[in-house]
């Protein structure tokens, strides 16, 4: 990709996602452009992942169940809700919005 084309593509991505401090290969930039152009296919959809793992603490052995729900939101981005529940009844929740070009590309690469 020529320098002027790279600048145009980066500016287009920057209209929708945070590109500050992000270096993108031509392939990564094109993946993000395709994602932005077809975002209506993703909007509102959720992806859920659940895993459990044993651990050891001061009270002995425990089991932690981690549930991650990724939802495509407006404006373009992904809201990641992480929920940890322990077999003793304790729970923890975290919410994060992924709106950076790098974060979105990494998510797409992981879920291809």
mmCIF file with all atom_site columns, C-alpha atoms in Angstrom:
data_model
loop_
_atom_site.group_PDB
_atom_site.id
_atom_site.type_symbol
_atom_site.label_atom_id
_atom_site.label_alt_id
_atom_site.label_comp_id
_atom_site.label_asym_id
_atom_site.label_entity_id
_atom_site.label_seq_id
_atom_site.pdbx_PDB_ins_code
_atom_site.Cartn_x
_atom_site.Cartn_y
_atom_site.Cartn_z
_atom_site.occupancy
_atom_site.B_iso_or_equiv
_atom_site.pdbx_formal_charge
_atom_site.auth_seq_id
_atom_site.auth_comp_id
_atom_site.auth_asym_id
_atom_site.auth_atom_id
_atom_site.pdbx_PDB_model_num
ATOM 1   C CA . UNK A 1 1   ? 0.000   0.000   0.000  1.00 0.00 ? 1   UNK A CA 1
ATOM 2   C CA . UNK A 1 2   ? 1.349   3.437   -0.890 1.00 0.00 ? 2   UNK A CA 1
ATOM 3   C CA . UNK A 1 3   ? 1.946   6.079   1.767  1.00 0.00 ? 3   UNK A CA 1
ATOM 4   C CA . UNK A 1 4   ? -1.030  8.249   0.715  1.00 0.00 ? 4   UNK A CA 1
ATOM 5   C CA . UNK A 1 5   ? -3.325  5.209   0.669  1.00 0.00 ? 5   UNK A CA 1
ATOM 6   C CA . UNK A 1 6   ? -2.103  4.196   4.152  1.00 0.00 ? 6   UNK A CA 1
ATOM 7   C CA . UNK A 1 7   ? -2.849  7.697   5.466  1.00 0.00 ? 7   UNK A CA 1
ATOM 8   C CA . UNK A 1 8   ? -6.339  7.627   3.925  1.00 0.00 ? 8   UNK A CA 1
ATOM 9   C CA . UNK A 1 9   ? -7.093  4.185   5.398  1.00 0.00 ? 9   UNK A CA 1
ATOM 10  C CA . UNK A 1 10  ? -5.779  5.182   8.834  1.00 0.00 ? 10  UNK A CA 1
ATOM 11  C CA . UNK A 1 11  ? -7.905  8.361   8.776  1.00 0.00 ? 11  UNK A CA 1
ATOM 12  C CA . UNK A 1 12  ? -10.981 6.293   7.864  1.00 0.00 ? 12  UNK A CA 1
ATOM 13  C CA . UNK A 1 13  ? -10.346 3.846   10.714 1.00 0.00 ? 13  UNK A CA 1
ATOM 14  C CA . UNK A 1 14  ? -9.699  6.810   13.037 1.00 0.00 ? 14  UNK A CA 1
ATOM 15  C CA . UNK A 1 15  ? -13.201 8.149   12.347 1.00 0.00 ? 15  UNK A CA 1
ATOM 16  C CA . UNK A 1 16  ? -14.610 5.071   14.086 1.00 0.00 ? 16  UNK A CA 1
ATOM 17  C CA . UNK A 1 17  ? -11.896 3.696   16.403 1.00 0.00 ? 17  UNK A CA 1
ATOM 18  C CA . UNK A 1 18  ? -9.046  5.025   18.534 1.00 0.00 ? 18  UNK A CA 1
ATOM 19  C CA . UNK A 1 19  ? -5.853  4.677   16.472 1.00 0.00 ? 19  UNK A CA 1
ATOM 20  C CA . UNK A 1 20  ? -3.578  6.809   18.653 1.00 0.00 ? 20  UNK A CA 1
ATOM 21  C CA . UNK A 1 21  ? -0.225  5.118   19.178 1.00 0.00 ? 21  UNK A CA 1
ATOM 22  C CA . UNK A 1 22  ? -1.261  2.105   17.093 1.00 0.00 ? 22  UNK A CA 1
ATOM 23  C CA . UNK A 1 23  ? 0.868   0.666   14.331 1.00 0.00 ? 23  UNK A CA 1
ATOM 24  C CA . UNK A 1 24  ? -1.060  -1.401  11.822 1.00 0.00 ? 24  UNK A CA 1
ATOM 25  C CA . UNK A 1 25  ? 0.180   -3.600  9.009  1.00 0.00 ? 25  UNK A CA 1
ATOM 26  C CA . UNK A 1 26  ? -1.593  -3.364  5.663  1.00 0.00 ? 26  UNK A CA 1
ATOM 27  C CA . UNK A 1 27  ? -3.413  -6.611  6.475  1.00 0.00 ? 27  UNK A CA 1
ATOM 28  C CA . UNK A 1 28  ? -4.563  -5.377  9.900  1.00 0.00 ? 28  UNK A CA 1
ATOM 29  C CA . UNK A 1 29  ? -5.744  -2.063  8.462  1.00 0.00 ? 29  UNK A CA 1
ATOM 30  C CA . UNK A 1 30  ? -7.720  -3.813  5.725  1.00 0.00 ? 30  UNK A CA 1
ATOM 31  C CA . UNK A 1 31  ? -9.326  -6.166  8.268  1.00 0.00 ? 31  UNK A CA 1
ATOM 32  C CA . UNK A 1 32  ? -10.444 -3.167  10.310 1.00 0.00 ? 32  UNK A CA 1
ATOM 33  C CA . UNK A 1 33  ? -11.828 -1.386  7.231  1.00 0.00 ? 33  UNK A CA 1
ATOM 34  C CA . UNK A 1 34  ? -13.805 -4.522  6.335  1.00 0.00 ? 34  UNK A CA 1
ATOM 35  C CA . UNK A 1 35  ? -15.063 -4.761  9.934  1.00 0.00 ? 35  UNK A CA 1
ATOM 36  C CA . UNK A 1 36  ? -16.174 -1.112  9.957  1.00 0.00 ? 36  UNK A CA 1
ATOM 37  C CA . UNK A 1 37  ? -17.870 -1.421  6.555  1.00 0.00 ? 37  UNK A CA 1
ATOM 38  C CA . UNK A 1 38  ? -19.843 -4.507  7.668  1.00 0.00 ? 38  UNK A CA 1
ATOM 39  C CA . UNK A 1 39  ? -20.461 -3.486  11.289 1.00 0.00 ? 39  UNK A CA 1
ATOM 40  C CA . UNK A 1 40  ? -24.242 -3.769  10.887 1.00 0.00 ? 40  UNK A CA 1
ATOM 41  C CA . UNK A 1 41  ? -23.772 -7.556  10.775 1.00 0.00 ? 41  UNK A CA 1
ATOM 42  C CA . UNK A 1 42  ? -22.178 -7.429  14.247 1.00 0.00 ? 42  UNK A CA 1
ATOM 43  C CA . UNK A 1 43  ? -24.193 -4.677  15.973 1.00 0.00 ? 43  UNK A CA 1
ATOM 44  C CA . UNK A 1 44  ? -26.110 -6.022  18.984 1.00 0.00 ? 44  UNK A CA 1
ATOM 45  C CA . UNK A 1 45  ? -24.709 -9.551  18.791 1.00 0.00 ? 45  UNK A CA 1
ATOM 46  C CA . UNK A 1 46  ? -23.112 -11.156 21.827 1.00 0.00 ? 46  UNK A CA 1
ATOM 47  C CA . UNK A 1 47  ? -20.538 -13.895 22.251 1.00 0.00 ? 47  UNK A CA 1
ATOM 48  C CA . UNK A 1 48  ? -20.263 -15.825 25.510 1.00 0.00 ? 48  UNK A CA 1
ATOM 49  C CA . UNK A 1 49  ? -17.319 -17.834 26.804 1.00 0.00 ? 49  UNK A CA 1
ATOM 50  C CA . UNK A 1 50  ? -17.301 -19.742 30.090 1.00 0.00 ? 50  UNK A CA 1
ATOM 51  C CA . UNK A 1 51  ? -14.508 -21.602 31.865 1.00 0.00 ? 51  UNK A CA 1
ATOM 52  C CA . UNK A 1 52  ? -13.960 -22.977 35.342 1.00 0.00 ? 52  UNK A CA 1
ATOM 53  C CA . UNK A 1 53  ? -10.699 -23.503 37.121 1.00 0.00 ? 53  UNK A CA 1
ATOM 54  C CA . UNK A 1 54  ? -9.650  -24.838 40.515 1.00 0.00 ? 54  UNK A CA 1
ATOM 55  C CA . UNK A 1 55  ? -7.422  -22.832 42.828 1.00 0.00 ? 55  UNK A CA 1
ATOM 56  C CA . UNK A 1 56  ? -5.984  -22.679 46.302 1.00 0.00 ? 56  UNK A CA 1
ATOM 57  C CA . UNK A 1 57  ? -6.418  -19.882 48.838 1.00 0.00 ? 57  UNK A CA 1
ATOM 58  C CA . UNK A 1 58  ? -6.000  -19.302 52.538 1.00 0.00 ? 58  UNK A CA 1
ATOM 59  C CA . UNK A 1 59  ? -9.345  -21.067 53.113 1.00 0.00 ? 59  UNK A CA 1
ATOM 60  C CA . UNK A 1 60  ? -8.279  -24.087 51.103 1.00 0.00 ? 60  UNK A CA 1
ATOM 61  C CA . UNK A 1 61  ? -9.399  -25.259 47.727 1.00 0.00 ? 61  UNK A CA 1
ATOM 62  C CA . UNK A 1 62  ? -11.950 -23.372 45.609 1.00 0.00 ? 62  UNK A CA 1
ATOM 63  C CA . UNK A 1 63  ? -13.457 -23.392 42.117 1.00 0.00 ? 63  UNK A CA 1
ATOM 64  C CA . UNK A 1 64  ? -13.808 -20.207 40.084 1.00 0.00 ? 64  UNK A CA 1
ATOM 65  C CA . UNK A 1 65  ? -16.179 -19.934 37.136 1.00 0.00 ? 65  UNK A CA 1
ATOM 66  C CA . UNK A 1 66  ? -15.334 -17.151 34.693 1.00 0.00 ? 66  UNK A CA 1
ATOM 67  C CA . UNK A 1 67  ? -17.974 -15.964 32.239 1.00 0.00 ? 67  UNK A CA 1
ATOM 68  C CA . UNK A 1 68  ? -17.071 -13.449 29.543 1.00 0.00 ? 68  UNK A CA 1
ATOM 69  C CA . UNK A 1 69  ? -19.767 -11.846 27.407 1.00 0.00 ? 69  UNK A CA 1
ATOM 70  C CA . UNK A 1 70  ? -18.654 -9.663  24.489 1.00 0.00 ? 70  UNK A CA 1
ATOM 71  C CA . UNK A 1 71  ? -21.384 -7.484  22.959 1.00 0.00 ? 71  UNK A CA 1
ATOM 72  C CA . UNK A 1 72  ? -21.042 -5.226  19.920 1.00 0.00 ? 72  UNK A CA 1
ATOM 73  C CA . UNK A 1 73  ? -22.234 -1.744  20.888 1.00 0.00 ? 73  UNK A CA 1
ATOM 74  C CA . UNK A 1 74  ? -22.863 1.689   19.368 1.00 0.00 ? 74  UNK A CA 1
ATOM 75  C CA . UNK A 1 75  ? -20.741 3.552   18.472 1.00 0.00 ? 75  UNK A CA 1
ATOM 76  C CA . UNK A 1 76  ? -18.458 0.877   17.022 1.00 0.00 ? 76  UNK A CA 1
ATOM 77  C CA . UNK A 1 77  ? -16.886 -1.113  19.827 1.00 0.00 ? 77  UNK A CA 1
ATOM 78  C CA . UNK A 1 78  ? -17.149 -4.163  22.056 1.00 0.00 ? 78  UNK A CA 1
ATOM 79  C CA . UNK A 1 79  ? -18.390 -4.160  25.644 1.00 0.00 ? 79  UNK A CA 1
ATOM 80  C CA . UNK A 1 80  ? -16.698 -6.973  27.568 1.00 0.00 ? 80  UNK A CA 1
ATOM 81  C CA . UNK A 1 81  ? -18.447 -8.039  30.766 1.00 0.00 ? 81  UNK A CA 1
ATOM 82  C CA . UNK A 1 82  ? -16.419 -10.440 32.887 1.00 0.00 ? 82  UNK A CA 1
ATOM 83  C CA . UNK A 1 83  ? -18.041 -12.236 35.799 1.00 0.00 ? 83  UNK A CA 1
ATOM 84  C CA . UNK A 1 84  ? -16.107 -14.363 38.299 1.00 0.00 ? 84  UNK A CA 1
ATOM 85  C CA . UNK A 1 85  ? -18.102 -16.530 40.688 1.00 0.00 ? 85  UNK A CA 1
ATOM 86  C CA . UNK A 1 86  ? -16.554 -18.674 43.379 1.00 0.00 ? 86  UNK A CA 1
ATOM 87  C CA . UNK A 1 87  ? -18.017 -21.795 44.931 1.00 0.00 ? 87  UNK A CA 1
ATOM 88  C CA . UNK A 1 88  ? -18.217 -20.025 48.319 1.00 0.00 ? 88  UNK A CA 1
ATOM 89  C CA . UNK A 1 89  ? -20.753 -17.543 46.904 1.00 0.00 ? 89  UNK A CA 1
ATOM 90  C CA . UNK A 1 90  ? -18.457 -14.572 46.271 1.00 0.00 ? 90  UNK A CA 1
ATOM 91  C CA . UNK A 1 91  ? -18.735 -12.783 42.940 1.00 0.00 ? 91  UNK A CA 1
ATOM 92  C CA . UNK A 1 92  ? -16.784 -10.121 41.050 1.00 0.00 ? 92  UNK A CA 1
ATOM 93  C CA . UNK A 1 93  ? -17.798 -8.211  37.921 1.00 0.00 ? 93  UNK A CA 1
ATOM 94  C CA . UNK A 1 94  ? -15.746 -6.152  35.508 1.00 0.00 ? 94  UNK A CA 1
ATOM 95  C CA . UNK A 1 95  ? -16.935 -4.110  32.517 1.00 0.00 ? 95  UNK A CA 1
ATOM 96  C CA . UNK A 1 96  ? -14.613 -2.803  29.809 1.00 0.00 ? 96  UNK A CA 1
ATOM 97  C CA . UNK A 1 97  ? -15.342 -1.096  26.480 1.00 0.00 ? 97  UNK A CA 1
ATOM 98  C CA . UNK A 1 98  ? -12.921 -2.013  23.712 1.00 0.00 ? 98  UNK A CA 1
ATOM 99  C CA . UNK A 1 99  ? -12.774 0.886   21.256 1.00 0.00 ? 99  UNK A CA 1
ATOM 100 C CA . UNK A 1 100 ? -9.150  0.908   20.151 1.00 0.00 ? 100 UNK A CA 1
ATOM 101 C CA . UNK A 1 101 ? -8.130  -0.298  16.711 1.00 0.00 ? 101 UNK A CA 1
ATOM 102 C CA . UNK A 1 102 ? -5.607  -2.696  18.285 1.00 0.00 ? 102 UNK A CA 1
ATOM 103 C CA . UNK A 1 103 ? -8.179  -4.093  20.743 1.00 0.00 ? 103 UNK A CA 1
ATOM 104 C CA . UNK A 1 104 ? -10.769 -4.659  18.018 1.00 0.00 ? 104 UNK A CA 1
ATOM 105 C CA . UNK A 1 105 ? -8.231  -6.282  15.678 1.00 0.00 ? 105 UNK A CA 1
ATOM 106 C CA . UNK A 1 106 ? -6.976  -8.563  18.465 1.00 0.00 ? 106 UNK A CA 1
ATOM 107 C CA . UNK A 1 107 ? -10.573 -9.619  19.208 1.00 0.00 ? 107 UNK A CA 1
ATOM 108 C CA . UNK A 1 108 ? -11.260 -10.322 15.539 1.00 0.00 ? 108 UNK A CA 1
ATOM 109 C CA . UNK A 1 109 ? -8.011  -12.293 15.208 1.00 0.00 ? 109 UNK A CA 1
ATOM 110 C CA . UNK A 1 110 ? -8.802  -14.345 18.308 1.00 0.00 ? 110 UNK A CA 1
ATOM 111 C CA . UNK A 1 111 ? -12.347 -15.126 17.121 1.00 0.00 ? 111 UNK A CA 1
ATOM 112 C CA . UNK A 1 112 ? -11.758 -15.821 13.443 1.00 0.00 ? 112 UNK A CA 1
#
